Amino acid sequence: MRTSPSLLSLTIDSAVLNLSSLPDHIVIDLFLRTLRAGKLNERVLKLFIATGKDEVFSLIQALNIRVTVTPVLPTTIKDDEIDIVIGAVCSDLTSFMNEWRLMFSRFHLIIVKDPDMKEELRIPEGFNLDVYEKPDIDQVVGSSTSVLFSGYACRYFGYLVSRKKYIISVDDDCLPARDPKGFVVDAVAQHITNLTTPATPFFFNTLYDPFTEGADFVRGYPFSLRSGVKCALSCGLWLNMADHDAPTQALKARQRNSRYVDAVMTVPTGSLVPISGINIAFDREVVGPALVPALKLAGEGKFRWETMEDIWSGLCVKVVCDHLGLGVKTGLPYVWRTDRGDPIASLKKEWEGVKLMEEVVPFFQSVRLPPEATTVEDCIVEVANAAKERLGSTDPVFARAAKAMLDWVNLWKSVGSISSSSPAV
Amino acid sequence: MVEPATASQAAAPAMPKLKDELDIVIPTIRNLDFLEMWRPFLQPYHLIIVQDGDPSKTIKVPPGFDYELYNRNDINKILGPKASCISFKDSACRCFGYMVSKKKYIFTIDDDCFVAKDPSGKAVNALEQHIKNILSPSTPFFFNTLYDPFREGADFVRGYPFSLREGVPTAVSHGLWLNIPDYDAPTQLVKPLERNTRFVDAVLTIPKGTLFPMCGMNLAFDRDLIGPAMYFGLMGDGQPIGRYDDMWAGWCIKVICDHLGLGVKTGLPYIYHSKASNPFVNLRKEYKGIFWQEEIIPFFQQVVLPKDCTTVQKCYIELAKQVKEKLSKVDPYFDKLADAMVTWIKAWDELNPPAGGSSAPNGKAA
């Protein structure tokens, strides 16, 4: 039972909504007193910023006050259930790690250095991490198998040795993005939210993710499908340099992605999707072995334009998820992908990947997994055998990919799993 | 807080696209005052107004709009006994407007839908966006993670096969709603205050093989490509169900579009939906549908159309046959509905005779 408002409370309520109607000197005084009283939190700071008064901004700058992002994870998830895996293709991770510090520093990190890289890794202090380099990889998997993990694929080694439930992985040339309001996007929290809310692959919801605040299932959505299924993988997006292939980026040299689409959605079952490895997260316990370091282009290089390994891996994951009734989400969070490399140089060097997709997509569209394949490992073996059979003669890269997938499953069984293989949900 | 644009904020485009190729179909029972707000965007176009309810009432159309109006008497006169397939006392009657139109494209909108504002405060020209959606290809065979690759500032992502980048013709553009979201009655009862304030700046193709709930509040389609399948079913007076008209049409068109290799897009544009209908009234109308849809959805998910169904009409007749075969056991209503579907096609073909000779296939059978 609310008591009726007093004149004082009404005045405070209206002032607190909008401080810009107050005279400047009163706003400054309020600001300083709030600071001294130790009551300046993020919400209050935003209120003062919203006044647009220059003196407030000068004070904020002079006192070096910054809006800190406190990652808000779903309360059911503990920090020690998450590993952040970074594949280091660049040697100097200093600015990368510093930019992500607020979001990464409370979690355990696994950094895997590209075994082909000669330079020393440079990593700033203040993180809880394990670093793996070529000798470590050789020791765990044997030097003949370690070739699986060269280049961008080095991160898969991190997936292999992690013992956490959730893994989040971003490329080392990506920084935190800002949303249209100017606030820094907590990619970790968003990925975890995606993974810990159900996916809805059997029927498309026109308001996108029904489990997000302010949204729901629309009229006409069958009730029996509203509990959804477990989300196994969350594919995020990129502002600035979007993940285009070399021909596209070369053609549209100045195009940068500035469109922030405020949505997460489930990719429907039966629909294949190119899952970029630049910004992903997955439930390792549920779907770990399905992320396979398999498709290595003959001319694979150190720019994403020169690889297709993540696309092949993502298609495996989607096919397996569709078979086992798991979900894949796409959309938020965004990361800011920095300009790096020259698409024309990449195009001259490596366009094989673009050509191969013409074979890859019809192959995955035609893969049928038998009902007896009830575990992720079984499914991957089936896909590998199908790839060898149907694509092996088209191009040796596919025969190698099939073998790599089988090697990976074996590795997973011996090194990767801490318990028996993940059952179908 | 989301608000609609004011009439002065809407700025008319310099060249209204498809002015002579598009009809705007509006079902109404009360008045068309909402058109004032839309004037700068919609005035260049021809309106087809389908007046539901009491035919003796006069519907006032704001001056300056070019329109034709049909009430129940007109429908009965034009269709004769076939008028039985057109619903009475339900906005489903709007599909009569699709049938009598002579244009290639249709835009349909409800009379409680106003102009929305985008996050920058600019008024959204919904029709212009629908036209952009319909005139650019769809990509149903492979999901593009950057959504519609034909939009300015977007493109196909790495890994998208070049052979699939031409896309297919877009048959339907499904828009969304700010403010009052299109929830069913149970959700409305549980969340009476929820408002859709999230402006998702995306258009995307609904993948082949995936069904969706199509809302008729803010919809555009290519009559030539899919018109005959846009039958909004038997609802309202004398029928056991309501508020499933657009849903039914949506499941039918998606199955047929998938079969014929046509695309369906959803997302932008947004309109501002102002009126929340009474959830208790809605519950009474939807009640049976909530149970029936559990049978209907698997039916549509499993429908296979034979290869010789190369036109929309043939697909639709085949669908009607399967509805009669497989859904009649759910309720005798579906028997009636299947008959009405056939009547609709007959009426459509009568009013839209093919130009010179037998109808050509209007799409490639999958």
mmCIF file with all atom_site columns, N, CA, C and O in Angstrom, chain B residues 183-204:
data_model
loop_
_atom_site.group_PDB
_atom_site.id
_atom_site.type_symbol
_atom_site.label_atom_id
_atom_site.label_alt_id
_atom_site.label_comp_id
_atom_site.label_asym_id
_atom_site.label_entity_id
_atom_site.label_seq_id
_atom_site.pdbx_PDB_ins_code
_atom_site.Cartn_x
_atom_site.Cartn_y
_atom_site.Cartn_z
_atom_site.occupancy
_atom_site.B_iso_or_equiv
_atom_site.pdbx_formal_charge
_atom_site.auth_seq_id
_atom_site.auth_comp_id
_atom_site.auth_asym_id
_atom_site.auth_atom_id
_atom_site.pdbx_PDB_model_num
ATOM 1  N N  . TYR B 1 183 ? 0.836  -10.369 -29.521 1.00 0.00 ? 183 TYR B N  1
ATOM 2  C CA . TYR B 1 183 ? 0.814  -11.518 -28.619 1.00 0.00 ? 183 TYR B CA 1
ATOM 3  C C  . TYR B 1 183 ? -0.542 -12.205 -28.670 1.00 0.00 ? 183 TYR B C  1
ATOM 4  O O  . TYR B 1 183 ? -1.555 -11.585 -28.992 1.00 0.00 ? 183 TYR B O  1
ATOM 5  N N  . ASP B 1 184 ? -0.574 -13.497 -28.310 1.00 0.00 ? 184 ASP B N  1
ATOM 6  C CA . ASP B 1 184 ? -1.853 -14.180 -28.195 1.00 0.00 ? 184 ASP B CA 1
ATOM 7  C C  . ASP B 1 184 ? -2.490 -13.807 -26.863 1.00 0.00 ? 184 ASP B C  1
ATOM 8  O O  . ASP B 1 184 ? -1.867 -13.165 -26.007 1.00 0.00 ? 184 ASP B O  1
ATOM 9  N N  . ALA B 1 185 ? -3.736 -14.242 -26.685 1.00 0.00 ? 185 ALA B N  1
ATOM 10 C CA . ALA B 1 185 ? -4.499 -13.830 -25.505 1.00 0.00 ? 185 ALA B CA 1
ATOM 11 C C  . ALA B 1 185 ? -3.845 -14.245 -24.187 1.00 0.00 ? 185 ALA B C  1
ATOM 12 O O  . ALA B 1 185 ? -3.729 -13.419 -23.269 1.00 0.00 ? 185 ALA B O  1
ATOM 13 N N  . PRO B 1 186 ? -3.391 -15.501 -24.040 1.00 0.00 ? 186 PRO B N  1
ATOM 14 C CA . PRO B 1 186 ? -2.770 -15.872 -22.762 1.00 0.00 ? 186 PRO B CA 1
ATOM 15 C C  . PRO B 1 186 ? -1.580 -14.977 -22.414 1.00 0.00 ? 186 PRO B C  1
ATOM 16 O O  . PRO B 1 186 ? -1.432 -14.549 -21.263 1.00 0.00 ? 186 PRO B O  1
ATOM 17 N N  . THR B 1 187 ? -0.743 -14.671 -23.397 1.00 0.00 ? 187 THR B N  1
ATOM 18 C CA . THR B 1 187 ? 0.427  -13.821 -23.138 1.00 0.00 ? 187 THR B CA 1
ATOM 19 C C  . THR B 1 187 ? -0.015 -12.401 -22.783 1.00 0.00 ? 187 THR B C  1
ATOM 20 O O  . THR B 1 187 ? 0.540  -11.782 -21.874 1.00 0.00 ? 187 THR B O  1
ATOM 21 N N  . GLN B 1 188 ? -1.048 -11.906 -23.495 1.00 0.00 ? 188 GLN B N  1
ATOM 22 C CA . GLN B 1 188 ? -1.579 -10.577 -23.184 1.00 0.00 ? 188 GLN B CA 1
ATOM 23 C C  . GLN B 1 188 ? -2.094 -10.507 -21.756 1.00 0.00 ? 188 GLN B C  1
ATOM 24 O O  . GLN B 1 188 ? -1.926 -9.498  -21.061 1.00 0.00 ? 188 GLN B O  1
ATOM 25 N N  . LEU B 1 189 ? -2.726 -11.590 -21.301 1.00 0.00 ? 189 LEU B N  1
ATOM 26 C CA . LEU B 1 189 ? -3.291 -11.598 -19.953 1.00 0.00 ? 189 LEU B CA 1
ATOM 27 C C  . LEU B 1 189 ? -2.178 -11.572 -18.911 1.00 0.00 ? 189 LEU B C  1
ATOM 28 O O  . LEU B 1 189 ? -2.290 -10.917 -17.885 1.00 0.00 ? 189 LEU B O  1
ATOM 29 N N  . VAL B 1 190 ? -1.097 -12.300 -19.202 1.00 0.00 ? 190 VAL B N  1
ATOM 30 C CA . VAL B 1 190 ? 0.007  -12.380 -18.243 1.00 0.00 ? 190 VAL B CA 1
ATOM 31 C C  . VAL B 1 190 ? 0.869  -11.128 -18.274 1.00 0.00 ? 190 VAL B C  1
ATOM 32 O O  . VAL B 1 190 ? 1.412  -10.707 -17.253 1.00 0.00 ? 190 VAL B O  1
ATOM 33 N N  . LYS B 1 191 ? 0.986  -10.516 -19.444 1.00 0.00 ? 191 LYS B N  1
ATOM 34 C CA . LYS B 1 191 ? 1.856  -9.333  -19.577 1.00 0.00 ? 191 LYS B CA 1
ATOM 35 C C  . LYS B 1 191 ? 1.090  -8.167  -20.200 1.00 0.00 ? 191 LYS B C  1
ATOM 36 O O  . LYS B 1 191 ? 1.424  -7.713  -21.289 1.00 0.00 ? 191 LYS B O  1
ATOM 37 N N  . PRO B 1 192 ? 0.094  -7.652  -19.493 1.00 0.00 ? 192 PRO B N  1
ATOM 38 C CA . PRO B 1 192 ? -0.742 -6.625  -20.108 1.00 0.00 ? 192 PRO B CA 1
ATOM 39 C C  . PRO B 1 192 ? 0.007  -5.323  -20.389 1.00 0.00 ? 192 PRO B C  1
ATOM 40 O O  . PRO B 1 192 ? -0.396 -4.544  -21.235 1.00 0.00 ? 192 PRO B O  1
ATOM 41 N N  . LEU B 1 193 ? 1.095  -5.103  -19.673 1.00 0.00 ? 193 LEU B N  1
ATOM 42 C CA . LEU B 1 193 ? 1.787  -3.822  -19.813 1.00 0.00 ? 193 LEU B CA 1
ATOM 43 C C  . LEU B 1 193 ? 3.003  -3.889  -20.734 1.00 0.00 ? 193 LEU B C  1
ATOM 44 O O  . LEU B 1 193 ? 3.644  -2.880  -20.978 1.00 0.00 ? 193 LEU B O  1
ATOM 45 N N  . GLU B 1 194 ? 3.316  -5.091  -21.231 1.00 0.00 ? 194 GLU B N  1
ATOM 46 C CA . GLU B 1 194 ? 4.536  -5.184  -22.045 1.00 0.00 ? 194 GLU B CA 1
ATOM 47 C C  . GLU B 1 194 ? 4.361  -4.441  -23.363 1.00 0.00 ? 194 GLU B C  1
ATOM 48 O O  . GLU B 1 194 ? 3.363  -4.623  -24.055 1.00 0.00 ? 194 GLU B O  1
ATOM 49 N N  . ARG B 1 195 ? 5.351  -3.637  -23.709 1.00 0.00 ? 195 ARG B N  1
ATOM 50 C CA . ARG B 1 195 ? 5.339  -2.912  -24.966 1.00 0.00 ? 195 ARG B CA 1
ATOM 51 C C  . ARG B 1 195 ? 6.613  -3.241  -25.713 1.00 0.00 ? 195 ARG B C  1
ATOM 52 O O  . ARG B 1 195 ? 7.671  -3.366  -25.115 1.00 0.00 ? 195 ARG B O  1
ATOM 53 N N  . ASN B 1 196 ? 6.494  -3.366  -27.014 1.00 0.00 ? 196 ASN B N  1
ATOM 54 C CA . ASN B 1 196 ? 7.697  -3.630  -27.799 1.00 0.00 ? 196 ASN B CA 1
ATOM 55 C C  . ASN B 1 196 ? 8.405  -2.324  -28.099 1.00 0.00 ? 196 ASN B C  1
ATOM 56 O O  . ASN B 1 196 ? 7.927  -1.513  -28.894 1.00 0.00 ? 196 ASN B O  1
ATOM 57 N N  . THR B 1 197 ? 9.530  -2.116  -27.444 1.00 0.00 ? 197 THR B N  1
ATOM 58 C CA . THR B 1 197 ? 10.288 -0.885  -27.668 1.00 0.00 ? 197 THR B CA 1
ATOM 59 C C  . THR B 1 197 ? 11.592 -1.159  -28.399 1.00 0.00 ? 197 THR B C  1
ATOM 60 O O  . THR B 1 197 ? 12.370 -0.252  -28.648 1.00 0.00 ? 197 THR B O  1
ATOM 61 N N  . ARG B 1 198 ? 11.817 -2.412  -28.737 1.00 0.00 ? 198 ARG B N  1
ATOM 62 C CA . ARG B 1 198 ? 13.105 -2.758  -29.352 1.00 0.00 ? 198 ARG B CA 1
ATOM 63 C C  . ARG B 1 198 ? 13.025 -2.641  -30.865 1.00 0.00 ? 198 ARG B C  1
ATOM 64 O O  . ARG B 1 198 ? 12.309 -3.400  -31.520 1.00 0.00 ? 198 ARG B O  1
ATOM 65 N N  . PHE B 1 199 ? 13.764 -1.718  -31.432 1.00 0.00 ? 199 PHE B N  1
ATOM 66 C CA . PHE B 1 199 ? 13.806 -1.517  -32.883 1.00 0.00 ? 199 PHE B CA 1
ATOM 67 C C  . PHE B 1 199 ? 14.963 -2.344  -33.422 1.00 0.00 ? 199 PHE B C  1
ATOM 68 O O  . PHE B 1 199 ? 16.123 -1.974  -33.265 1.00 0.00 ? 199 PHE B O  1
ATOM 69 N N  . VAL B 1 200 ? 14.650 -3.464  -34.023 1.00 0.00 ? 200 VAL B N  1
ATOM 70 C CA . VAL B 1 200 ? 15.707 -4.339  -34.543 1.00 0.00 ? 200 VAL B CA 1
ATOM 71 C C  . VAL B 1 200 ? 15.924 -3.984  -36.004 1.00 0.00 ? 200 VAL B C  1
ATOM 72 O O  . VAL B 1 200 ? 15.070 -4.234  -36.853 1.00 0.00 ? 200 VAL B O  1
ATOM 73 N N  . ASP B 1 201 ? 17.068 -3.399  -36.271 1.00 0.00 ? 201 ASP B N  1
ATOM 74 C CA . ASP B 1 201 ? 17.352 -2.866  -37.609 1.00 0.00 ? 201 ASP B CA 1
ATOM 75 C C  . ASP B 1 201 ? 17.788 -3.966  -38.563 1.00 0.00 ? 201 ASP B C  1
ATOM 76 O O  . ASP B 1 201 ? 18.919 -3.990  -39.036 1.00 0.00 ? 201 ASP B O  1
ATOM 77 N N  . ALA B 1 202 ? 16.876 -4.900  -38.859 1.00 0.00 ? 202 ALA B N  1
ATOM 78 C CA . ALA B 1 202 ? 17.244 -6.009  -39.731 1.00 0.00 ? 202 ALA B CA 1
ATOM 79 C C  . ALA B 1 202 ? 16.054 -6.462  -40.556 1.00 0.00 ? 202 ALA B C  1
ATOM 80 O O  . ALA B 1 202 ? 14.903 -6.366  -40.129 1.00 0.00 ? 202 ALA B O  1
ATOM 81 N N  . VAL B 1 203 ? 16.364 -6.940  -41.746 1.00 0.00 ? 203 VAL B N  1
ATOM 82 C CA . VAL B 1 203 ? 15.424 -7.686  -42.583 1.00 0.00 ? 203 VAL B CA 1
ATOM 83 C C  . VAL B 1 203 ? 16.118 -9.011  -42.813 1.00 0.00 ? 203 VAL B C  1
ATOM 84 O O  . VAL B 1 203 ? 17.324 -9.039  -43.026 1.00 0.00 ? 203 VAL B O  1
ATOM 85 N N  . LEU B 1 204 ? 15.384 -10.103 -42.759 1.00 0.00 ? 204 LEU B N  1
ATOM 86 C CA . LEU B 1 204 ? 16.033 -11.378 -43.058 1.00 0.00 ? 204 LEU B CA 1
ATOM 87 C C  . LEU B 1 204 ? 15.076 -12.309 -43.761 1.00 0.00 ? 204 LEU B C  1
ATOM 88 O O  . LEU B 1 204 ? 13.855 -12.183 -43.656 1.00 0.00 ? 204 LEU B O  1
#
